[in-house]
mmCIF file of C-alpha atoms in Angstrom:
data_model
loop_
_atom_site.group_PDB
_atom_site.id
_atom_site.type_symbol
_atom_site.label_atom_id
_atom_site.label_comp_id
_atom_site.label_asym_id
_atom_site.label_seq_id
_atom_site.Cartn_x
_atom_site.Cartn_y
_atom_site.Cartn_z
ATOM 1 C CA UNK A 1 18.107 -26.943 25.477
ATOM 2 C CA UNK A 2 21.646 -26.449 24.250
ATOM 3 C CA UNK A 3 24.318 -24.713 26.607
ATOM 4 C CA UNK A 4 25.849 -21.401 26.184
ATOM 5 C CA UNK A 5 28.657 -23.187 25.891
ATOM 6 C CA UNK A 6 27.377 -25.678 23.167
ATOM 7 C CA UNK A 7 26.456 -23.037 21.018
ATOM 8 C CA UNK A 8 29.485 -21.001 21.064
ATOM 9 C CA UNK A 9 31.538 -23.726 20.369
ATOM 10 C CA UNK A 10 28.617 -24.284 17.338
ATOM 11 C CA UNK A 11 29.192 -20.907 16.586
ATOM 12 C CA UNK A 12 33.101 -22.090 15.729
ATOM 13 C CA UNK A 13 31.918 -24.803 13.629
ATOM 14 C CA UNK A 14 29.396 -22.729 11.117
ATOM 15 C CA UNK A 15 32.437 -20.287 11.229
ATOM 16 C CA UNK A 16 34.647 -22.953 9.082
ATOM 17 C CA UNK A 17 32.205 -23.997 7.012
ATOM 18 C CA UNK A 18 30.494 -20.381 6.006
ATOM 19 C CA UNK A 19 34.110 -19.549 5.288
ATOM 20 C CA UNK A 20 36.470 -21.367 3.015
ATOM 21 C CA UNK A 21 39.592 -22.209 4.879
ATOM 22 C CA UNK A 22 41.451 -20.880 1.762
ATOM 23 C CA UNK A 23 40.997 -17.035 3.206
ATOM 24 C CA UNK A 24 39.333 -17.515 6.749
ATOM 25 C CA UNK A 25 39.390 -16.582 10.228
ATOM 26 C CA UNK A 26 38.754 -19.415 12.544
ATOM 27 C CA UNK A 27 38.056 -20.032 15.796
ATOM 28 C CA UNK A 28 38.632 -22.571 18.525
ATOM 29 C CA UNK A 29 37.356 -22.766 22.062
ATOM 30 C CA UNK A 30 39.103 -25.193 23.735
ATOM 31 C CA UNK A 31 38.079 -27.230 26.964
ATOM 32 C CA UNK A 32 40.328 -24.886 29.405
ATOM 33 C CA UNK A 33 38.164 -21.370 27.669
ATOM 34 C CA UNK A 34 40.957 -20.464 25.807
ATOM 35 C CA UNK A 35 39.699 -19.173 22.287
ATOM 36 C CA UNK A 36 42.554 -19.778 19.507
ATOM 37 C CA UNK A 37 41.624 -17.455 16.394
ATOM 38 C CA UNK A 38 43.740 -18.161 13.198
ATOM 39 C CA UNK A 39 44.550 -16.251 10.463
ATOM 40 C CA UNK A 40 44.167 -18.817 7.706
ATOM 41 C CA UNK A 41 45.324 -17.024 4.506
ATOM 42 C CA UNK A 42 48.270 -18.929 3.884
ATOM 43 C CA UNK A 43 49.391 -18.425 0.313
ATOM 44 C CA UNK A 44 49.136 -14.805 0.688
ATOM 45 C CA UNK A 45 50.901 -14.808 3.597
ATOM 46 C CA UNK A 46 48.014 -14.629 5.859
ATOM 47 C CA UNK A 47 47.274 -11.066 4.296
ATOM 48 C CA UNK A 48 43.175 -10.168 5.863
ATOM 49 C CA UNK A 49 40.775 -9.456 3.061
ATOM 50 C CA UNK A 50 37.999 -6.743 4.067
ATOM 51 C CA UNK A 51 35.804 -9.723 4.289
ATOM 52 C CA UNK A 52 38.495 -11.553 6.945
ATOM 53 C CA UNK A 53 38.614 -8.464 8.725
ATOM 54 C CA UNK A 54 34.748 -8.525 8.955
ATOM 55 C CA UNK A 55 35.042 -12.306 10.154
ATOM 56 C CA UNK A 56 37.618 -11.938 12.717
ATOM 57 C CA UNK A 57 35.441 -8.660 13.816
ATOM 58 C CA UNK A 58 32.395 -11.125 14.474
ATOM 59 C CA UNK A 59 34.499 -13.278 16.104
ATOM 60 C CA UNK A 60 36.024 -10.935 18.821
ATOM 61 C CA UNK A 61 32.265 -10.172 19.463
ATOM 62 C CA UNK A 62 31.583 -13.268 19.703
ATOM 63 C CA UNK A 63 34.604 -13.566 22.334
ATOM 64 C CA UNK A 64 33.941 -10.708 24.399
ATOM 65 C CA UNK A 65 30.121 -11.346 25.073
ATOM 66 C CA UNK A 66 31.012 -15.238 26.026
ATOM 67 C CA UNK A 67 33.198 -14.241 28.602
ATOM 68 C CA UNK A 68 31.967 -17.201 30.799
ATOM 69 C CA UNK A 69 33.437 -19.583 28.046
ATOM 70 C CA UNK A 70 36.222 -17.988 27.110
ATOM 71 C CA UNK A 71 39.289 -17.211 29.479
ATOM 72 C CA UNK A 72 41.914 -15.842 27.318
ATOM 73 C CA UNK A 73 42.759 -15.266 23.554
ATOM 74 C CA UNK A 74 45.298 -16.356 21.538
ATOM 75 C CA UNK A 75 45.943 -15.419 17.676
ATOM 76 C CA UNK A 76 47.950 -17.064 15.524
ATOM 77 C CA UNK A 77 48.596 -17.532 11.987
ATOM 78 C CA UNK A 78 48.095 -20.483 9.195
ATOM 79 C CA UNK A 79 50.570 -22.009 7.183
ATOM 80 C CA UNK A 80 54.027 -24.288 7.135
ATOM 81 C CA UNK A 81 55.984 -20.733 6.688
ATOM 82 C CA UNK A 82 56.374 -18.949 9.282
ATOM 83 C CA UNK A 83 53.364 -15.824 9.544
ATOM 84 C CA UNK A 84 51.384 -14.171 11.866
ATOM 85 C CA UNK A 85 49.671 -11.546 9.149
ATOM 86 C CA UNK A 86 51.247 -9.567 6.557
ATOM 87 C CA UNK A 87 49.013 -6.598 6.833
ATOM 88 C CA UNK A 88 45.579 -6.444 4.872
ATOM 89 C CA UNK A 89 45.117 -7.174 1.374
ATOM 90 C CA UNK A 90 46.151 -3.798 0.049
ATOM 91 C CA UNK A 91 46.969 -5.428 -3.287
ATOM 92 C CA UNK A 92 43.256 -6.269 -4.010
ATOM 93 C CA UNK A 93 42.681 -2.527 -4.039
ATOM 94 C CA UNK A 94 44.927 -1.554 -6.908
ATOM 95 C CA UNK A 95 42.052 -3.481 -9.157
ATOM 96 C CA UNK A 96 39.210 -1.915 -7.374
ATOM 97 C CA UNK A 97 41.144 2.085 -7.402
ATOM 98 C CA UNK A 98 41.824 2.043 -11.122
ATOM 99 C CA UNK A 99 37.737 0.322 -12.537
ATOM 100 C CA UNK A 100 36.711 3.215 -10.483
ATOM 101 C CA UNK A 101 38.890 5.715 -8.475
ATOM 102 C CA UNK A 102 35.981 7.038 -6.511
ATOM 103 C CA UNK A 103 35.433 3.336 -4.931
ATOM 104 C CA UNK A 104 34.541 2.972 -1.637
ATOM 105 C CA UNK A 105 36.302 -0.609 -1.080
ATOM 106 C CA UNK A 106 39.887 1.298 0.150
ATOM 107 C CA UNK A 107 37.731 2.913 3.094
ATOM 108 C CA UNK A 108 35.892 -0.399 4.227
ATOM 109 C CA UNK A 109 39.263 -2.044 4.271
ATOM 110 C CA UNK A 110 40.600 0.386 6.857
ATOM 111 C CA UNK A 111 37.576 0.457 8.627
ATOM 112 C CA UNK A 112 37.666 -3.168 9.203
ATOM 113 C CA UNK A 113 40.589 -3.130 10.214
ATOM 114 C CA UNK A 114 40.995 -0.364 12.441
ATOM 115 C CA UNK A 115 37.747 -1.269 14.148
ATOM 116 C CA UNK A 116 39.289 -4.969 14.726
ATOM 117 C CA UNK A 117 42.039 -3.792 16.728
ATOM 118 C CA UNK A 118 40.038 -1.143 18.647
ATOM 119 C CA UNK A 119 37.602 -4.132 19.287
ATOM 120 C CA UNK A 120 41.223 -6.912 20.537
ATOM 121 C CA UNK A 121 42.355 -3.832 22.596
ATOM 122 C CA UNK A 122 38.537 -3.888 24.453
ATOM 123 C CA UNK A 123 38.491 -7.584 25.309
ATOM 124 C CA UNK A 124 38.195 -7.972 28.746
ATOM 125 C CA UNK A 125 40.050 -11.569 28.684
ATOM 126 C CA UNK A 126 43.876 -11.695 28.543
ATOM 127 C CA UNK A 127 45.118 -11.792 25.056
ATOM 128 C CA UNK A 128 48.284 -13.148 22.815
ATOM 129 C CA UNK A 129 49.714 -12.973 19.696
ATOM 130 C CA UNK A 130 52.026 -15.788 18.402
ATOM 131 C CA UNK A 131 54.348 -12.885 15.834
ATOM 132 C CA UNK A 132 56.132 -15.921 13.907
ATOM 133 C CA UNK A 133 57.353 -15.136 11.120
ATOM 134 C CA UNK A 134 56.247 -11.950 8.682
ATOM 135 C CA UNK A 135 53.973 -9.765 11.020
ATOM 136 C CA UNK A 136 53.616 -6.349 9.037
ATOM 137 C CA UNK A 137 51.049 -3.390 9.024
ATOM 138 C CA UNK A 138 47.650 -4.644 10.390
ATOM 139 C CA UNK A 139 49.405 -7.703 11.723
ATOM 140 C CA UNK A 140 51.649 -5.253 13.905
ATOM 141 C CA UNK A 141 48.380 -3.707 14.478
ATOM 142 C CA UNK A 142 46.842 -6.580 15.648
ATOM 143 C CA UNK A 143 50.150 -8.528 17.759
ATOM 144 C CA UNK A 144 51.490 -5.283 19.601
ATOM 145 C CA UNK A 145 47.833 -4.843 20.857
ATOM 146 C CA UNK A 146 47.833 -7.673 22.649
ATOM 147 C CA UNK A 147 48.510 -8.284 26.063
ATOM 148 C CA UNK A 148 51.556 -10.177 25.588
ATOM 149 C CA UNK A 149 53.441 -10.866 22.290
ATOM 150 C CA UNK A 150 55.486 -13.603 21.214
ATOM 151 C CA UNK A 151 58.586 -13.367 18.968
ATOM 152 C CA UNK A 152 60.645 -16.348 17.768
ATOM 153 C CA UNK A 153 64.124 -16.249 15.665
ATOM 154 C CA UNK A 154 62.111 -16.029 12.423
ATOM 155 C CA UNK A 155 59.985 -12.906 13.363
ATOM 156 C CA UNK A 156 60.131 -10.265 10.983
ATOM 157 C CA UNK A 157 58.460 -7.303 11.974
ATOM 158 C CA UNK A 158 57.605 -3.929 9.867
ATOM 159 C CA UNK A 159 55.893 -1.180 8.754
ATOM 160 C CA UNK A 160 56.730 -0.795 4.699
ATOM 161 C CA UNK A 161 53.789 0.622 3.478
ATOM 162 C CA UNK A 162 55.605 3.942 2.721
ATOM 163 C CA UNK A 163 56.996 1.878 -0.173
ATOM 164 C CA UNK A 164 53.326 1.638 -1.881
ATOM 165 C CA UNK A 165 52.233 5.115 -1.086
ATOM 166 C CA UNK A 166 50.174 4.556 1.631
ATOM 167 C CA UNK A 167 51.688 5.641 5.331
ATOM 168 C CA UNK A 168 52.084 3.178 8.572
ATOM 169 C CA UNK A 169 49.113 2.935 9.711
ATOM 170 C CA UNK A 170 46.403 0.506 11.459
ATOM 171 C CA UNK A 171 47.343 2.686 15.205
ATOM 172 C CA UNK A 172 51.306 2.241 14.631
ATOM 173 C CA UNK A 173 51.547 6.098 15.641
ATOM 174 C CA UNK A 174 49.598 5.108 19.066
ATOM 175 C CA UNK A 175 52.190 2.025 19.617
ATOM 176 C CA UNK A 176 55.350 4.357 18.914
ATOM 177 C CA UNK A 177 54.036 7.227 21.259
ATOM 178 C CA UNK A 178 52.941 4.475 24.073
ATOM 179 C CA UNK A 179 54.473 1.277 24.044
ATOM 180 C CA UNK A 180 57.442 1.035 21.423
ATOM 181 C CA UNK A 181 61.087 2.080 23.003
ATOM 182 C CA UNK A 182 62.192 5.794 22.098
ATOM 183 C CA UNK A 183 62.953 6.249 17.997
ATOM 184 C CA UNK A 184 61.613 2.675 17.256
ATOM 185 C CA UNK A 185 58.715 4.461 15.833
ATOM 186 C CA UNK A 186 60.034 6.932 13.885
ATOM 187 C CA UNK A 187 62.585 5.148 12.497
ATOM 188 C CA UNK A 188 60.425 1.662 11.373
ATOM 189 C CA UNK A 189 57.687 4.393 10.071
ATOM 190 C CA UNK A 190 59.766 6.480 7.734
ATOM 191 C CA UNK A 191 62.377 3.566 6.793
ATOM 192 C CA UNK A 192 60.146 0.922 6.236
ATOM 193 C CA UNK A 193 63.651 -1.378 7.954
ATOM 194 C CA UNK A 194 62.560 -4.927 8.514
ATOM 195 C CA UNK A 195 63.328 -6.121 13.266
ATOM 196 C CA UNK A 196 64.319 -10.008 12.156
ATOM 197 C CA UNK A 197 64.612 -11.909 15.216
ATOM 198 C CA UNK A 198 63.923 -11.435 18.178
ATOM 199 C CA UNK A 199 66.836 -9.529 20.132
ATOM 200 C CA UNK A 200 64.924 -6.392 18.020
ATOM 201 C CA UNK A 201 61.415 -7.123 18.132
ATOM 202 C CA UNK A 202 62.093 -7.487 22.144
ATOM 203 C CA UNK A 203 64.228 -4.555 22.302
ATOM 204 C CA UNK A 204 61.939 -1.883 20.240
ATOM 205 C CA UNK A 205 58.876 -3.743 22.672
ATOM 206 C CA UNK A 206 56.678 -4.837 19.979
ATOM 207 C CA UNK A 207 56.660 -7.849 21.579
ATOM 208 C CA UNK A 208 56.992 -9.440 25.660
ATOM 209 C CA UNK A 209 58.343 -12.758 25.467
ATOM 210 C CA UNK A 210 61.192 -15.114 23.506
ATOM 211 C CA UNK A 211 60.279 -18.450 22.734
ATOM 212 C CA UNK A 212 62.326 -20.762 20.325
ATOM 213 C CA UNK A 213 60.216 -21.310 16.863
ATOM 214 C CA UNK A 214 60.720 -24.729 18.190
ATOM 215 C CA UNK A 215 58.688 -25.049 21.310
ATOM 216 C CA UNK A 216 55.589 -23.088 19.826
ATOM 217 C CA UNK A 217 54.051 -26.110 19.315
ATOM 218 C CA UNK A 218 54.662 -27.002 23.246
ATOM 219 C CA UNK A 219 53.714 -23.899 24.234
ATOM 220 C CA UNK A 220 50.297 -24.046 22.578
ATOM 221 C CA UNK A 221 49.394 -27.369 22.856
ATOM 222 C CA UNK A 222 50.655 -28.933 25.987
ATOM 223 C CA UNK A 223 51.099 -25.478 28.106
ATOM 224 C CA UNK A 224 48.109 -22.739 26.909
ATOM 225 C CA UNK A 225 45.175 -25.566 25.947
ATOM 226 C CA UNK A 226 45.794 -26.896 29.267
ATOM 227 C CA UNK A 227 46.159 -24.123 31.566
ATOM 228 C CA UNK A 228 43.874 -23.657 34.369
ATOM 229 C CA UNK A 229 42.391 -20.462 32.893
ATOM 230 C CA UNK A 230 39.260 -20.508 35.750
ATOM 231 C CA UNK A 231 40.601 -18.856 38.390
ATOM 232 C CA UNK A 232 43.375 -16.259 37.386
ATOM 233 C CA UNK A 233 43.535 -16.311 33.852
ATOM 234 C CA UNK A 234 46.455 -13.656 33.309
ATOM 235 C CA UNK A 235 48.366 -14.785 35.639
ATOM 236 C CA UNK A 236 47.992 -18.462 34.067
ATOM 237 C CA UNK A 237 48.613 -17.424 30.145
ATOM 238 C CA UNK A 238 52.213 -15.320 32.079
ATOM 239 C CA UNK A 239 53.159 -18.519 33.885
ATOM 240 C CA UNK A 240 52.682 -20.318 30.237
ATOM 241 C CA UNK A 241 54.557 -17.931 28.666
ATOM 242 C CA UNK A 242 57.452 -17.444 31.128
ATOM 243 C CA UNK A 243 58.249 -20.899 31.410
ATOM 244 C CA UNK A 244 58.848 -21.577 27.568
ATOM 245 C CA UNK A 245 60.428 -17.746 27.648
ATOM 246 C CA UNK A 246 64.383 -17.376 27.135
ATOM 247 C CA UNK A 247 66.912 -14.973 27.210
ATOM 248 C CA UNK A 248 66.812 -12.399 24.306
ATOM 249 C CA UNK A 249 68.609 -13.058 21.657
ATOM 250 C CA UNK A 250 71.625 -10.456 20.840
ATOM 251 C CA UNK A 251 69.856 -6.852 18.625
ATOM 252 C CA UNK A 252 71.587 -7.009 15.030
ATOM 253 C CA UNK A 253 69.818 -3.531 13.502
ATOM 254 C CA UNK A 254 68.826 -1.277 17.016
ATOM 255 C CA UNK A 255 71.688 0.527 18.479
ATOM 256 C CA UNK A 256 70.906 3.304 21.183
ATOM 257 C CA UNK A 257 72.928 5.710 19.010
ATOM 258 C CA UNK A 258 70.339 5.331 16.506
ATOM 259 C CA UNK A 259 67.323 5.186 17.746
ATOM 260 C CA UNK A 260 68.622 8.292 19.819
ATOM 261 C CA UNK A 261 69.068 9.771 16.406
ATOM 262 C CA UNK A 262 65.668 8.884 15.752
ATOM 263 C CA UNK A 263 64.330 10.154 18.768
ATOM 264 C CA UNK A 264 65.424 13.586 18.302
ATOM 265 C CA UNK A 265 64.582 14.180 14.724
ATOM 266 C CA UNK A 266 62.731 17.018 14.007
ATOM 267 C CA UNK A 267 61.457 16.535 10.548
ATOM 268 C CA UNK A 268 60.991 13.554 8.044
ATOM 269 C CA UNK A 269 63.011 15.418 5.456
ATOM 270 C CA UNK A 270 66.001 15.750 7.806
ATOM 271 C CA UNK A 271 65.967 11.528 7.606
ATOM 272 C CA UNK A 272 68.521 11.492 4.970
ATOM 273 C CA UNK A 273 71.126 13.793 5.897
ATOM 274 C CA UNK A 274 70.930 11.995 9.216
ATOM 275 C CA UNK A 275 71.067 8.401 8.009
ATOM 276 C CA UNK A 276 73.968 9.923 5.346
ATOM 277 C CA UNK A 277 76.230 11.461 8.057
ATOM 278 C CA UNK A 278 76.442 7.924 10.149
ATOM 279 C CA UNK A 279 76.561 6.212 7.057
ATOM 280 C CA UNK A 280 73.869 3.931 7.121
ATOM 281 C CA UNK A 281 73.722 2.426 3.707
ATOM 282 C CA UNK A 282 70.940 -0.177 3.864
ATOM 283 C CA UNK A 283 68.666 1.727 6.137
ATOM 284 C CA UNK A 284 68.998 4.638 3.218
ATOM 285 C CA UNK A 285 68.698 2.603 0.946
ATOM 286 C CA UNK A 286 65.187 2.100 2.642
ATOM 287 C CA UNK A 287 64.480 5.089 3.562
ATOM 288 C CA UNK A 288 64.866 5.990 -0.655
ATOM 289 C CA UNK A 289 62.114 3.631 -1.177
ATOM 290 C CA UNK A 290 59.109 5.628 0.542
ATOM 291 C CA UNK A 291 57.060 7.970 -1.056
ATOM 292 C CA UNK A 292 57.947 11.203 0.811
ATOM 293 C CA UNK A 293 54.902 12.738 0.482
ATOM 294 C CA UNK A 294 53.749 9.797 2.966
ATOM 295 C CA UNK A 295 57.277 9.753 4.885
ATOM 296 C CA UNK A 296 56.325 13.574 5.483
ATOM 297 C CA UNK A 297 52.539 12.719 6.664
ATOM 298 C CA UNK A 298 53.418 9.579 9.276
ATOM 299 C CA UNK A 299 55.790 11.796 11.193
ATOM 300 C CA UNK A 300 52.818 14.154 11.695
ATOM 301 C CA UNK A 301 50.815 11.497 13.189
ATOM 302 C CA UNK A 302 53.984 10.324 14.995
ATOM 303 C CA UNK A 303 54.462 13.564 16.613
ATOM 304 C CA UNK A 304 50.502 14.819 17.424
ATOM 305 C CA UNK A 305 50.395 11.167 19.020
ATOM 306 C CA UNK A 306 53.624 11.422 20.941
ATOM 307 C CA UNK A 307 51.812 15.143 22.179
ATOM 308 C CA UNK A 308 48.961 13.436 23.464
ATOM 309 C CA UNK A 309 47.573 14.626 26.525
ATOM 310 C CA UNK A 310 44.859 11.589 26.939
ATOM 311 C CA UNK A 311 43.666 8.478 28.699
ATOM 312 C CA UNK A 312 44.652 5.055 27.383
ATOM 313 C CA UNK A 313 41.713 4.018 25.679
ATOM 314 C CA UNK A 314 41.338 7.358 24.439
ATOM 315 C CA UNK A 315 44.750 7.830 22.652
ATOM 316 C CA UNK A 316 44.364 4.389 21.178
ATOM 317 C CA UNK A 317 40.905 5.311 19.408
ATOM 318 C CA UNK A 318 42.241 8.782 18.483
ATOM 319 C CA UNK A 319 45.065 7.575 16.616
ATOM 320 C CA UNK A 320 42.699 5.067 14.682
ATOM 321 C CA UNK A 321 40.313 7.661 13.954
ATOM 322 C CA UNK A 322 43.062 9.953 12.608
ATOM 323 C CA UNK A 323 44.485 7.273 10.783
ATOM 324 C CA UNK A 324 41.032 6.287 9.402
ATOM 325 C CA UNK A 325 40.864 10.195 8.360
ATOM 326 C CA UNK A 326 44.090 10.400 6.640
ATOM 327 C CA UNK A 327 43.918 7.119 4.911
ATOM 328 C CA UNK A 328 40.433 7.848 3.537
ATOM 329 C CA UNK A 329 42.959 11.018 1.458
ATOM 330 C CA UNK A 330 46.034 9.385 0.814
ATOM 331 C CA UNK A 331 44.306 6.013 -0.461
ATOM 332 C CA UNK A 332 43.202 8.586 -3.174
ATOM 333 C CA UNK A 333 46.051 10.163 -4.104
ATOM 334 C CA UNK A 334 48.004 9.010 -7.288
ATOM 335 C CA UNK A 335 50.864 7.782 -5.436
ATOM 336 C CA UNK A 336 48.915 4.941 -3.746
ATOM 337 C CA UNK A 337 47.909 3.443 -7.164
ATOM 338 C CA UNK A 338 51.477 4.101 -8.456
ATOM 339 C CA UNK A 339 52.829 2.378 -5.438
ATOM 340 C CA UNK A 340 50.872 -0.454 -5.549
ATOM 341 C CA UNK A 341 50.954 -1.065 -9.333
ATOM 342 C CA UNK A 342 55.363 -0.964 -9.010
ATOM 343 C CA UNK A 343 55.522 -2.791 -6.065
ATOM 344 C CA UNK A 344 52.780 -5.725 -5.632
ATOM 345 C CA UNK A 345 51.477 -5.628 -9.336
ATOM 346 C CA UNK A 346 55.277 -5.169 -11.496
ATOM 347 C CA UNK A 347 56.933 -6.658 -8.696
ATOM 348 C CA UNK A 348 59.323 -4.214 -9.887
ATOM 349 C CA UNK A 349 59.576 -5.112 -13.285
ATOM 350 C CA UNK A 350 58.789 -1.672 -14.372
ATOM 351 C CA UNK A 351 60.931 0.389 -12.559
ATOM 352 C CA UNK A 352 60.241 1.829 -8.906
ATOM 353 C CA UNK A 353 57.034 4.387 -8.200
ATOM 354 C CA UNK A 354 57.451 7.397 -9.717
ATOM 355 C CA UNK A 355 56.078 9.382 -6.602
ATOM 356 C CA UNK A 356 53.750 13.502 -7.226
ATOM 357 C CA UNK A 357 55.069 16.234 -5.664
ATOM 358 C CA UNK A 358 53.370 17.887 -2.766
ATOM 359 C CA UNK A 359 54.085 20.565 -0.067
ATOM 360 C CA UNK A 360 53.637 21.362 3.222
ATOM 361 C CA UNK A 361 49.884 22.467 2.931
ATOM 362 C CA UNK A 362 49.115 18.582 1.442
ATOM 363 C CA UNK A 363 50.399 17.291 4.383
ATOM 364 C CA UNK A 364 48.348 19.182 6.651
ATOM 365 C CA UNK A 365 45.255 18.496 4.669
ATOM 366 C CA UNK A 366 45.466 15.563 4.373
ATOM 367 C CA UNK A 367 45.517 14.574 8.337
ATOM 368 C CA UNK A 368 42.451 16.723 9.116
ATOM 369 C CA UNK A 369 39.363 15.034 10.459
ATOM 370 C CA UNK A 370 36.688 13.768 8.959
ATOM 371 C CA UNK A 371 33.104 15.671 9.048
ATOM 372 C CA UNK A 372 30.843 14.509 11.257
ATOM 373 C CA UNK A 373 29.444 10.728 10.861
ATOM 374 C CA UNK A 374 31.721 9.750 8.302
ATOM 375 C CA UNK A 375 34.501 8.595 10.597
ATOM 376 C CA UNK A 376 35.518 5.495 12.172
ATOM 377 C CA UNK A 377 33.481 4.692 15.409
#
């Protein structure tokens, strides 16, 4: 009769070939139980299809229930260019939203999505995210859930989707209220601004540890896949990740005047005048980018998450649900299709979005919960 173990690691194997390695999630288990999951989307920049999202969902399920086996986690992402995950595939859904408006592909992207990093932020097992490289929207989602985060001098962290009409989502309001230094939220959110390196990725916390793009490869292969992950797993994967660590790089965007700024904003619309008076050029230039009907609606979340009077777990899966709620509106709205058509179909070409007007009451409606049994969980 075949192990446990056997078939898990059998499990991995029908994983590769069910999925082509094209646009795949894969997993290893290696001999010390640490499980290395890889985003293997390369020439799109490791963006997650609904059907990855679905894949790396069965995998985590997989994960957690083999907990025997498997000792830690670490996620990475494919490719010779430097990428964790670019976010999901957002740009599949302008074909799907304009054959037929009312389709229900948008929604089973987010809820793949969302549910994936509800499901990393359950595992039991100590988790990490290798952030090299473009980590954006669901790939934030998925790397500043982890346990620990590494950034390397050719991170490049953010949350653009403003720029397409859609809002930062995938639990970024949860990571700005809980984890992300004061103003980091609100200002990546309603900017879109790009943390490059990682003196800023360290300093806004969206990440734990510094290691040289260099020594990844030594870090992986001859530190974590030999680790003695038996007996005190966490403290094994810190001891890996301490010794490659170094000193932070120097911040080249975050200033504590700014995110100060940012910290004490009261309203998305006040952004400009702000950004104006200190004379902040490129991050205006930015910040002009965003639909503001979506600017307007991610400081919302920001703020009811940042009022959050709830346990851990509990503000983590109400921000997702919320987000899931508001998504499943502004996905619908003409400025998502106009986004996405200017930005990831023109490329530009065309001219930028032309964004709808909206007010105050479009806002509120459009963060509302869902009725009951058509929400996330």
């Amino acid at each position: 009769r075949r192990s446990s173990s056997f078939r898990f690691v059998e499990f991995a194997a029908r994983v590769a070939v069910w999925w082509p390695m094209t646009e795949a999630v894969t997993l290893e288990v290696c001999e010390n139980g640490l499980a290395v999951v890889t985003i293997d989307r390369p020439k799109a920049l490791n963006a997650a299809s609904v059907k990855m999202c679905q894949d790396l969902r069965a995998i985590l399920d997989q994960i957690k229930g083999r907990q025997e086996e498997v000792k830690a986690v670490l996620l990475q992402g494919a490719g010779e260019r430097p990428c964790f995950c670019s976010g999901g595939d957002v740009k599949a859904l302008h074909g799907f939203l304009t054959a037929d408006p009312s389709t229900a592909v948008p929604k089973d992207q987010m809820r793949q999505e969302y549910n994936a990093i509800a499901q990393l932020s359950a595992l039991p097992q100590p988790t990490v995210a290798l952030m090299n490289g473009i980590t954006m929207g669901f790939g934030i989602g998925l790397g500043a859930i982890a346990r620990y985060g590494v950034a390397t001098e050719k991170s490049r962290l953010a949350m653009p989707e403003n720029n397409i009409g859609l809002f930062p989502d995938a639990g970024f309001a949860y990571l700005a209220a809980n984890k992300l230094a004061p103003g980091v939220g609100r200002l990546m959110a309603l900017t879109g601004c790009h943390l490059i390196g990682a003196g800023d990725v360290l300093a806004a916390k969206l990440a734990t540890h510094y290691v040289p793009l260099e020594d990844l490869p030594k870090l992986v292969e001859e530190d974590l896949k030999k680790a003695n992950l038996r007996e005190n797993a966490d403290a094994a994967i810190k001891a890996c990740l301490d010794g490659r660590c170094k000193a932070a790089p120097e911040r080249t965007l975050l200033n504590d005047d700014l995110l100060d700024k940012f910290a004490k904003l009261t309203a998305a619309a006040d952004a400009r005048k702000m950004l104006d008076d200190m004379k902040a050029a490129d991050l205006l230039k930015e910040l002009d980018k965003g639909s503001p009907f979506c600017q307007a609606v991610v400081f919302k979340l920001l703020t009811l998450a940042e009022a959050e009077c709830l346990a851990d777990s509990a503000r983590l899966s109400t921000a997702l649900e919320r987000d899931f709620a508001t998504a499943c509106r502004v996905m619908y709205r003409p400025d998502f299709v106009e986004g996405l058509r200017a930005v990831l179909v023109d490329k530009g070409q065309n001219g930028p979005p032309k964004w709808a007007a909206f007010n105050e009451a479009d806002v509120e409606a459009a963060i509302v919960a869902l009725p009951m049994g058509e929400g996330l969980f």
